[in-house]
Short mmCIF file of C-alpha atoms in Angstrom, two decimals:
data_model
loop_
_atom_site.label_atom_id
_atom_site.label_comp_id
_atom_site.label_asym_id
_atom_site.label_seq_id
_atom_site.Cartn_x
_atom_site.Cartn_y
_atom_site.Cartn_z
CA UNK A 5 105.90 79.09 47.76
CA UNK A 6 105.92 81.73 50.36
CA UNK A 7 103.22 81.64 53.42
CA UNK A 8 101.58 85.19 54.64
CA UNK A 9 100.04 85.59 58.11
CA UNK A 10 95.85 86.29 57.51
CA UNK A 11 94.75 89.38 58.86
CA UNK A 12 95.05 89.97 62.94
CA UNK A 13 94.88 86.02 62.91
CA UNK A 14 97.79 83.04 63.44
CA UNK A 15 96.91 81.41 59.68
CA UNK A 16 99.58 80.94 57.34
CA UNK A 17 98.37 81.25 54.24
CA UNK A 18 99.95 80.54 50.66
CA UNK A 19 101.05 83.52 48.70
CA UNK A 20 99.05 81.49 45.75
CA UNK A 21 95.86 79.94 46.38
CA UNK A 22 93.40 77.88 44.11
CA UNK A 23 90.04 79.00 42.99
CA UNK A 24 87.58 76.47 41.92
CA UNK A 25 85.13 78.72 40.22
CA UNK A 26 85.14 76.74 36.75
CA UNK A 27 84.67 73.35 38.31
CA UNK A 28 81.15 71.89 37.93
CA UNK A 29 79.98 73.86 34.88
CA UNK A 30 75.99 74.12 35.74
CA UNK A 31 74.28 77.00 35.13
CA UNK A 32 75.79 80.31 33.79
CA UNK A 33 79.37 78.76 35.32
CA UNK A 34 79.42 76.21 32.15
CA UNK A 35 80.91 79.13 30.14
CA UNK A 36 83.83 80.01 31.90
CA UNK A 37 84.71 75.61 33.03
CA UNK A 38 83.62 72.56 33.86
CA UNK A 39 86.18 70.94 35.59
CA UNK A 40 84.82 67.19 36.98
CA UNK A 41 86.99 65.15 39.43
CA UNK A 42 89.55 63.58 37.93
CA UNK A 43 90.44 66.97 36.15
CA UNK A 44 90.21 68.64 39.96
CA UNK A 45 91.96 65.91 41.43
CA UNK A 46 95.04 66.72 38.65
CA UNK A 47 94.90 69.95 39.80
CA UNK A 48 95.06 69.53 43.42
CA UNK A 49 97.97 67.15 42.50
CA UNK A 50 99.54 70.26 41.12
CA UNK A 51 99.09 72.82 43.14
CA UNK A 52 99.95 70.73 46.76
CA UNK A 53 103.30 69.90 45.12
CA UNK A 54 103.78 73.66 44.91
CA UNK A 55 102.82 75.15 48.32
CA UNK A 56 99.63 75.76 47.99
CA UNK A 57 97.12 75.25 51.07
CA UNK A 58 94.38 77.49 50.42
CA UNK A 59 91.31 76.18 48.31
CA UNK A 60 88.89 78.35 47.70
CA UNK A 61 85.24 77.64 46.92
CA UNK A 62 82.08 79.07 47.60
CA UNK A 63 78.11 77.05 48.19
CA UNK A 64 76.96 78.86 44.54
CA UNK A 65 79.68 77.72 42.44
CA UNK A 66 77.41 75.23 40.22
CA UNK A 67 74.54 75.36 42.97
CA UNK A 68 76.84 73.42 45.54
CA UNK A 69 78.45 71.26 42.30
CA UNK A 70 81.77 72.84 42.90
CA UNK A 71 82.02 72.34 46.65
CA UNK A 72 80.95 68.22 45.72
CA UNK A 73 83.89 67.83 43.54
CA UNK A 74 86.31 69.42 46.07
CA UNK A 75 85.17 67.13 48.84
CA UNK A 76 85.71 64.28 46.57
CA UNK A 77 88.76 65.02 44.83
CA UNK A 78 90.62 65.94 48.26
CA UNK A 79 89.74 62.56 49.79
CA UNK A 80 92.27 61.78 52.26
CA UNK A 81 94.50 64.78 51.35
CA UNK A 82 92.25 67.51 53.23
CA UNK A 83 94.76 67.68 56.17
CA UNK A 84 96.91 69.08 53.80
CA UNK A 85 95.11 72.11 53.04
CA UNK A 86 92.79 75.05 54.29
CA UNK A 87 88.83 74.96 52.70
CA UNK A 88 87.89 78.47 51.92
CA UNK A 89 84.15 78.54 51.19
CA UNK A 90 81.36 81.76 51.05
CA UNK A 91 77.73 82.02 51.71
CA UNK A 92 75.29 84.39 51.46
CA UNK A 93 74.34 84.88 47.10
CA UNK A 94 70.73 83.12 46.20
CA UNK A 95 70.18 79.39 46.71
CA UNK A 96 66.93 78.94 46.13
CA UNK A 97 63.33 80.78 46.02
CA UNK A 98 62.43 80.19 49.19
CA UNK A 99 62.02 83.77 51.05
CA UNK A 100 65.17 82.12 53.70
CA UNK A 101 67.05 81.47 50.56
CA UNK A 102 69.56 84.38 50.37
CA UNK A 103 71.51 86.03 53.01
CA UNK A 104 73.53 86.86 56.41
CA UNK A 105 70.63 85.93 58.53
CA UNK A 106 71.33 83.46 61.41
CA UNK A 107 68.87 80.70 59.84
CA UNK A 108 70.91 80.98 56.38
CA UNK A 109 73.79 80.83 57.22
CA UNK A 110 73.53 77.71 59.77
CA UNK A 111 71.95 76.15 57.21
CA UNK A 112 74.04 76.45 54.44
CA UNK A 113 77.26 75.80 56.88
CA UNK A 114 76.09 72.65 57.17
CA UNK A 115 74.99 72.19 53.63
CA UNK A 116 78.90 72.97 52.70
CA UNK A 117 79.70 70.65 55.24
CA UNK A 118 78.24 67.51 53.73
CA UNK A 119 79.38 68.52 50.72
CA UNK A 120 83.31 69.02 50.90
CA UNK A 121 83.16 65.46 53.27
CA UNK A 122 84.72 67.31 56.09
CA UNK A 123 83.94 68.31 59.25
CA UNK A 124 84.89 71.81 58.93
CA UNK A 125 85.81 74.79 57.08
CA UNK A 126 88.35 76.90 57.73
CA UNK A 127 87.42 80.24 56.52
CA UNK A 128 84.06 81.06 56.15
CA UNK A 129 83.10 84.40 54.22
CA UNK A 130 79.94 85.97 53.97
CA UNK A 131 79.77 86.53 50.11
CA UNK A 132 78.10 89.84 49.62
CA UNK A 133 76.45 92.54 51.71
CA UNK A 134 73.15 91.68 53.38
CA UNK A 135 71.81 95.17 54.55
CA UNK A 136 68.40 93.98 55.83
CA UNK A 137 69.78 91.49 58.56
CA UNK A 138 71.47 93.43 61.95
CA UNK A 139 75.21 92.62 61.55
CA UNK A 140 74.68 91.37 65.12
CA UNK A 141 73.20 88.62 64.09
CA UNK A 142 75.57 87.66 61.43
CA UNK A 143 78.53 87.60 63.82
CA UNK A 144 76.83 85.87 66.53
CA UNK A 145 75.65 83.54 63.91
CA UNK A 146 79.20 83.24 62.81
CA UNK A 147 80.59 82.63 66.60
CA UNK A 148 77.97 80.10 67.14
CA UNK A 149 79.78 77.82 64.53
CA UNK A 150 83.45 78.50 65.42
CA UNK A 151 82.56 77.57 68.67
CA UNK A 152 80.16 74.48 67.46
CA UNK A 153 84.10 73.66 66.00
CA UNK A 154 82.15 73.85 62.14
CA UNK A 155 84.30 76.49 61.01
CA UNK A 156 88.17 77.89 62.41
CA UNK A 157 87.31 81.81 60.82
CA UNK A 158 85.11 84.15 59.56
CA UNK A 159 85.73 86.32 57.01
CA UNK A 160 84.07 89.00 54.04
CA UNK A 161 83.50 89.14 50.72
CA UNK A 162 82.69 92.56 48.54
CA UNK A 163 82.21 94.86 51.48
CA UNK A 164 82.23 98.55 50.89
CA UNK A 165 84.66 100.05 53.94
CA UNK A 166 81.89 101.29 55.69
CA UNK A 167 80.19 97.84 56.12
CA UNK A 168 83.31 96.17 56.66
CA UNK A 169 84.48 98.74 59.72
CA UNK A 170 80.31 98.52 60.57
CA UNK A 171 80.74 94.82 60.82
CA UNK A 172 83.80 95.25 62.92
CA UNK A 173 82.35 97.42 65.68
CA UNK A 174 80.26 95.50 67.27
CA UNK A 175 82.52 92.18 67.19
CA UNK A 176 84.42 93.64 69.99
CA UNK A 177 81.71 92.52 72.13
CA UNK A 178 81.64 88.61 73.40
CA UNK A 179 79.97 86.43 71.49
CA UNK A 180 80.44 88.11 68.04
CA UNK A 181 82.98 86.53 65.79
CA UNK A 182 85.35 89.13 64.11
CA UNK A 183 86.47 88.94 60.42
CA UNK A 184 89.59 88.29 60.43
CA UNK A 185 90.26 87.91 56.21
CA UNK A 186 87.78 89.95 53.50
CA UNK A 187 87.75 88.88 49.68
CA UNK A 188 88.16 91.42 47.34
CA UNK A 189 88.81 92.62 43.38
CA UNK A 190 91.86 94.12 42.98
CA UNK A 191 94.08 94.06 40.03
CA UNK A 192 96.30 96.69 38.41
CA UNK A 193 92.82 97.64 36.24
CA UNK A 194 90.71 98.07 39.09
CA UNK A 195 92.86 99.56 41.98
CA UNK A 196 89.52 101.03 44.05
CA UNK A 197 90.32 98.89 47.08
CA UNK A 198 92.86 101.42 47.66
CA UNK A 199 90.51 103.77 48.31
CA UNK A 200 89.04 102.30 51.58
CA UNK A 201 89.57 98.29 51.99
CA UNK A 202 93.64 97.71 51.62
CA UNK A 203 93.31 100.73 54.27
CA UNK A 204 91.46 98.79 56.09
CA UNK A 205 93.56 95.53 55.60
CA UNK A 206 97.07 97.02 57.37
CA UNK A 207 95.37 99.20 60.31
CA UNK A 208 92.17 97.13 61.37
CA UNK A 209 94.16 93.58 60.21
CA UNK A 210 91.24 92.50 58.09
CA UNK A 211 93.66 91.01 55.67
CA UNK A 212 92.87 90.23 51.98
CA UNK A 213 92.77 88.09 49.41
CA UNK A 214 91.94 88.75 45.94
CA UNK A 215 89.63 87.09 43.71
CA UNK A 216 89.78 87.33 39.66
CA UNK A 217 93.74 88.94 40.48
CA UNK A 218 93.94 88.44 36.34
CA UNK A 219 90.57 90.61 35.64
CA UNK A 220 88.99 87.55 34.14
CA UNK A 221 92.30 86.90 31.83
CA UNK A 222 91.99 90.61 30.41
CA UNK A 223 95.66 91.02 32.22
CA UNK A 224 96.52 87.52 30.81
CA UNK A 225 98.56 89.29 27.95
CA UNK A 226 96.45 87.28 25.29
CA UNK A 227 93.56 90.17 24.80
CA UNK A 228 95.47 93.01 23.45
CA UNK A 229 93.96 96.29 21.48
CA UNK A 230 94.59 94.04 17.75
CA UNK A 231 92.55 91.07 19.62
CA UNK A 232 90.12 92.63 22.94
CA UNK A 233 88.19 89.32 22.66
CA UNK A 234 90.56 86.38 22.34
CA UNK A 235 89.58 82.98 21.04
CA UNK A 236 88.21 80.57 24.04
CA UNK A 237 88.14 83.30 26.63
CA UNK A 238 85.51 83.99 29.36
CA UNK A 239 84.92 87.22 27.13
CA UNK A 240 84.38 85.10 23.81
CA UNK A 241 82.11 82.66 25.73
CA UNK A 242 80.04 85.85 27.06
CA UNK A 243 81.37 86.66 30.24
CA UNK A 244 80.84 90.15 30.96
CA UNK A 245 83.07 90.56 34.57
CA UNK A 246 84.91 92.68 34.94
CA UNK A 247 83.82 96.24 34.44
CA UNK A 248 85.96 97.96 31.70
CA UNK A 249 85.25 101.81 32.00
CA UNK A 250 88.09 103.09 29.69
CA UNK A 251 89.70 100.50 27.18
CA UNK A 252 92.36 102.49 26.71
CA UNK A 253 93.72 102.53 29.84
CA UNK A 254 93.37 99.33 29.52
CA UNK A 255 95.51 98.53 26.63
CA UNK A 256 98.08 100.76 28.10
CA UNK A 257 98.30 98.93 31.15
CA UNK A 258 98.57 95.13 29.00
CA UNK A 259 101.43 97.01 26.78
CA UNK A 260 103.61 97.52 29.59
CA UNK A 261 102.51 94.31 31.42
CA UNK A 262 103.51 92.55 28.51
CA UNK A 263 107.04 94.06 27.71
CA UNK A 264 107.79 93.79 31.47
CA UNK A 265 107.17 89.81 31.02
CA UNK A 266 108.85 90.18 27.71
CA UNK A 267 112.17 91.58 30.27
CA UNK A 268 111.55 88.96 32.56
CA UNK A 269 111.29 85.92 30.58
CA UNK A 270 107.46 85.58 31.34
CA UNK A 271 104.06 86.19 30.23
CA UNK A 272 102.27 89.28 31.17
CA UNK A 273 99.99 87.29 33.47
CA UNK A 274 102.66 86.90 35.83
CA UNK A 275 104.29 90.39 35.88
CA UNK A 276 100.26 91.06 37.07
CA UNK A 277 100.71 88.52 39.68
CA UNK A 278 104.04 89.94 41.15
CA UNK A 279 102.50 93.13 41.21
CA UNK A 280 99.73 92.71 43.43
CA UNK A 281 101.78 90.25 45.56
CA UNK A 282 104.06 93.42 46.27
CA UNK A 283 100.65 95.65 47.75
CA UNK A 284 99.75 96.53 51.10
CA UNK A 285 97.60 94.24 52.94
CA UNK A 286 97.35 91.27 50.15
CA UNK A 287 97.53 88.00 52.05
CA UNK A 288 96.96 85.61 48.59
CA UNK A 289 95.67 85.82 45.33
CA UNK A 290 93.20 83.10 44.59
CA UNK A 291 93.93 81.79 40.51
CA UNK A 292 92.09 79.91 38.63
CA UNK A 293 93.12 77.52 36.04
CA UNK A 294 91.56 74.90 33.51
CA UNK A 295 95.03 72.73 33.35
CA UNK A 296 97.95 72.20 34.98
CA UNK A 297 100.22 74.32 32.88
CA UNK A 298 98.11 76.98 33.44
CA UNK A 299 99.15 76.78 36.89
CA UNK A 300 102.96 75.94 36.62
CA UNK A 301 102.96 79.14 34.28
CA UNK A 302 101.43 81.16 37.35
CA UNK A 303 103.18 79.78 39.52
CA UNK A 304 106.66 81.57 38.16
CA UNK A 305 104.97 84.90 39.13
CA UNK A 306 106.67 84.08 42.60
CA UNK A 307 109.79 84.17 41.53
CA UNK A 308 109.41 87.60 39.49
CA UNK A 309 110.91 90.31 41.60
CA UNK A 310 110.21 93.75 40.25
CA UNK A 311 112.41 96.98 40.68
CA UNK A 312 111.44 100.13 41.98
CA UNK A 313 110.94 101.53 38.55
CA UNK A 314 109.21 98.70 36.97
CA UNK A 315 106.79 99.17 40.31
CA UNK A 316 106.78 102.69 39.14
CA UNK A 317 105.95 101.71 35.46
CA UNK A 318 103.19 100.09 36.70
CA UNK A 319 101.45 102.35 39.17
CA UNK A 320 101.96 105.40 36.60
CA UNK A 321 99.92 103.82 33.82
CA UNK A 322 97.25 102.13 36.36
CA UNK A 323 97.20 105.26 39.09
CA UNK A 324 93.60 105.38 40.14
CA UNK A 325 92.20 109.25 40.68
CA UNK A 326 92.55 110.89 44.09
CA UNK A 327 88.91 110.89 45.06
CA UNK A 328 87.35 113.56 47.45
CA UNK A 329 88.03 113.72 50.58
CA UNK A 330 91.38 111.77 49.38
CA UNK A 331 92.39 114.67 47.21
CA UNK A 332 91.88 117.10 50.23
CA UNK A 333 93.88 115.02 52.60
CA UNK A 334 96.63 114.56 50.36
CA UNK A 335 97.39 118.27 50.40
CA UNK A 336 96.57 119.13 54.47
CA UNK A 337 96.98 115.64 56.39
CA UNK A 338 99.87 114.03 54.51
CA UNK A 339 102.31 114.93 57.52
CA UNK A 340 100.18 112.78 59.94
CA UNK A 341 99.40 109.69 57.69
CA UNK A 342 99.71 106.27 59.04
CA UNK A 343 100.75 103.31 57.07
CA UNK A 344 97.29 102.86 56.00
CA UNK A 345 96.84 106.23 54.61
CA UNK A 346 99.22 106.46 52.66
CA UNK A 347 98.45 103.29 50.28
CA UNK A 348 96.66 105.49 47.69
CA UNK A 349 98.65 108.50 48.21
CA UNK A 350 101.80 109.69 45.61
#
């Protein structure tokens, strides 16, 4: 295992971290898991003997299920690892139910709290946009439990750039916690966090971690154009993320993915892996897993080390479109880019 620093923080963070997504299985989450304790507490077993010390989780896996089995399947291990958990998505009807407002969030903070058996969480995300609570109010919300000691950071999840850098303006005031870490989609099918949020990531040190890094096992080398819906996927169950906007591509992109693994002695899931763990910006990739040799497979993605014209293999059949005013830049400003403009340039 290798460790990356988090953003403009001090956290070391494994390259690899563990998503516990499938564990609970209530509600619309029973199709893709339903990982109980002893199953988690395998898979902890696992993935601490490997490096990890990230687990992620989130207060709307299962309704709150997901977070109970982590707090009870890391009992007396949790000074091994960081707790990654996310609020914000709907909770329940109430009209203070959903959201970045200060009341929410306090609230479910504390909810989390009782329910992982620890006294704090290390990163805290906001899990999706709120655009009818002031971003003031989030971050001072935010600052109000770092410094109560109920959580170390604060972090994002599926931002636009413009709400992440609007989030970031005012946090340079005191009092206003700043987001150090943002959770994002980003795999070699969906490369549109090049656009504006891996930008971000180097120059304003909002560093990332990726969620769903396999597209939902669509990059797992078992769905191919002869079989798009393989037997006892998320897909066969129903499962309808992520977005697929040309199947082609696609298929083009799982051909070479899998004769790369086929080169390197591993499955195309890991050649995915080692891609994204070459990027810009990428702190960890968060994987999920229903077993334990799902995970020891994954795990060999760290030790894939692609050339420069595998890398270029790669970003030729998965090169996302120069959008406007990228396109215009590309041709005019190219002699003055930074670092960070130059992630989604050729």
């Amino acid at each position: 295992m290798h460790y990356n620093t988090l953003g403009r923080s001090g956290l070391k963070v494994s390259a690899l971290a563990m998503g516990t997504f499938t564990f609970g299985g209530e509600g619309p989450f029973a199709m893709v898991g339903s990982q109980g304790v002893a199953e988690a507490r395998d898979l902890f077993d696992c993935v601490i003997d490997h490096g990890v010390n990230l687990i992620d989780t989130a207060n709307m896996y299962s309704t709150g299920t997901a977070e109970e089995i982590v707090g009870e399947a890391l009992e007396g291990r949790r000074d091994k690892v960081l707790i990654s958990s996310k609020a914000r998505m709907p909770i329940d009807d109430g009209p203070n139910g959903e959201g970045a407002s200060r009341w929410h969030l306090i609230r479910e903070c504390e909810r989390s709290l009782k329910r992982l058996r620890t006294d704090h969480i290390d990163i805290y995300h906001i899990h999706e946009w709120d655009g009818q609570t002031p971003v003031e109010e989030t971050l001072e919300a935010l600052q109000m439990l770092i410094d109560q000691g109920k959580i170390r950071y604060a972090g994002c999840s599926n931002y636009t750039g413009w709400q992440v850098m609007k989030s970031l303006m005012p946090s340079d005031k005191p009092g206003r916690a700043r987001f150090v870490t943002q959770q994002i989609h980003y795999t070699l099918e969906a490369r549109e966090a090049e656009y504006e949020l891996l930008p971000i990531a180097v120059d304003q040190g909002v560093g990332a971690t990726v969620w769903s890094p396999l597209a939902a096992g669509l990059l797992s080398g078992k769905h191919t154009r002869d079989n798009p819906v393989a037997e006892g996927s998320r897909q066969a169950k129903g499962w309808t993320e992520p977005p697929i906007r040309d199947q082609e591509r696609l298929w083009k992109i799982v051909d070479v993915l899998n004769e790369l693994g086929e080169a390197h002695g591993v499955e195309a899931a890991q050649i995915a892996l080692a891609w994204l763990l070459t990027r810009p910006g990428v702190a960890s990739l968060v994987v999920g897993g229903s077993t334990v040799e799902q995970f020891e497979r994954n795990f060999r993605a760290l030790e894939v080390a692609l050339s420069a014209d595998e890398l270029a293999r790669l970003d030729q059949v998965s090169r996302p479109p120069l959008i406007y005013p990228l396109w215009h830049q590309e041709q005019f400003a190219k002699p003055r880019f930074s670092p960070a403009d130059g992630i989604v340039t050729r």
